[in-house]
Amino acid sequence: MKKYLKTTFATVLLSAAIATSALPAARADGEPAGAPATLQSYTLNDSLRVEVKSVLNERVKDGTRLGAVVRLTNTTGKLTRVPDYELRLKTEDGTEYTLQPSATNVPSVNGKATRELSYMLTVDRSDDIKIADIEWVDVDLYVYPKKETLMLDIPAAGMIWEGKESAIEDSNAMRKWGESFTLPSLNSPLVYKPVDLTRDFNGQSPVSVVQVLVENPTSDRQALPDLAMDGKSATDVYSGQLVEQGPIVLEAGEKRYVHFAIQTDIDTVLQSLNVLTVEKYASAEGQKTFNVGHLNIVLPTATVTAPSASDAKYKLGTPIAFDKLNKIIHQNLEVSLVELHVQDNDRDGFKTAIAKFKLLNKSDRPLPVPSFATELVSTDGYVYAGFAQAITAQRVIPSGATTVSYSFTVPKSQESTDLELRLLDAQTVKPYKSVIAAIRADAQLDDTIQVTELNMYPFKLKMNNWTASANFQGVYTYKLKLDLDIQQDPQAIVDSSSPKLQIDVVGSDGRVIASLPNLGLTGVNALINGSNEISLSAATTQLEIPFTFRIYESFTNTNGEVAKRLLTTLK
């Protein structure tokens, strides 16, 4: 029996079936017009029907690797043995290659069940092999000469995947960026949508990380097929792989993200992405894998950036809207930005930006303080990584709040106060990150000269009076007397992670001659409401006149650096 199928590669794998004498598979319910459909099905014998899932003809180091993955469906109601037919690939010049079955191929198929079988052969040929047909041949070795019977012959034109250099050009197998798609040829109802492509680094190697939203629209659990993704530039193809490890199963109605990491060259500009399945073949030498392409995603521009913030300006203190599928921020934890400052650093060639977040627990039980990452993006597109304060609270009590600060090093040339702040998940697909929220906010412009009301959430310090003096006792000691009125946000829980002050004495030449760090507003030796006397000893035997007190809010970040924000200068 001989069946003919004339299609392009993408059509065989993904497009609507072309009418043949075999019964065509029905289009999946809900599939839009022009969407890929299931594979063509052919009768192999009285009990089994066969579909060709993929055919490989790939140049490798040892020659040419030929492979095929077929799907057998038992049409009867009882266990049926897989026949001992040879699976052959026949070339245009008439040469036949008998592929070897995988050691893991099943010997039989249960009633009404479907199983996949894998075959492979490496041919020692360096010239191009043109596959013409896929054949199932019954070989009778018990007669002489042996008798061969052709059981099924399917033309292979357009089915062949020739490795990562293959091009997918059929319109039914192409999608625009951000467009949803299915892969029904894999017998999977899962719906996919590319939503984010970011540039990252793994060590010194640049990596493009593609975030794909996967949805299970059915009422049954569905396993994610073994998928890979390649990135294509104008001249090269870069292999990518799924970042998440282990089997991924989506419950009925569940949505979740998966990520593909594509290592590229430093100056690579990707133009499209190929979605591939990872096929497996086992032999005495071990298990091998090979990838076969199914769909191409065209990128709209040279680069696709992470989701950006709304054009509407963020109002300090309002809750930040997070991606509902994120795995970092608990749904009952309200996160808001309460401070965003950018200041010059004296005698340094850079500025420091500091963002402070309030984390409010709106549940009736303690919640862990999330470990999220941050990025600051300038209006001209430059991205600066944030470093969190090294010491943070571990838990937030019910109806209580805590704060977490992040510092950013930005160049002095960064003049704009219009900034985008991104919050990222750096844990789920470590070492890569994904954006879970983005806001656009204006940096606060602070007057720091002789200011007597200091705002450092959750505290407000009002200096009712202050005096400065210096005396000599072997070295000069500089004293600052402060009469303070300290107010605290009643929601905020203060502990060792709460904001601290640093006081510096600065000479007339701008040099720091004495410093007192880690001056707290809670705990032992903390500043209090009322009168406070602060002494700073200088390692000098010469009185610096005039001298100035500078009061900073400060913290040590996870990079080991002390980040400071100048609150006031007392001359």
Coordinates of N, CA and C in Angstrom, one line a residue, residues 9 16 154 194 265 272 287 381 395 415 484:
F9 N 8.0 21.4 4.6 CA 8.3 20.9 5.9 C 7.4 21.3 7.0
A16 N -2.5 22.3 8.2 CA -3.6 21.5 8.0 C -3.3 20.4 7.0
I154 N 5.7 6.6 2.4 CA 5.2 8.0 2.5 C 6.3 8.9 1.8
P194 N 5.0 34.1 23.8 CA 6.2 34.7 24.2 C 6.0 36.1 24.7
D265 N 26.7 35.7 20.8 CA 27.9 36.5 20.8 C 27.5 37.8 21.4
S272 N 14.7 36.2 14.8 CA 13.6 35.3 15.0 C 14.0 34.1 15.9
Q287 N 22.2 7.4 25.7 CA 21.1 8.1 25.1 C 21.6 9.4 24.4
G381 N 17.7 54.6 28.0 CA 17.8 53.2 27.9 C 18.9 52.5 28.6
R395 N 11.1 38.3 58.6 CA 9.7 38.1 58.5 C 9.0 39.5 58.7
E415 N 21.6 62.9 34.0 CA 21.0 64.2 34.6 C 19.4 64.0 34.8
L484 N 15.9 66.6 69.4 CA 15.2 66.0 68.4 C 13.7 65.7 68.8

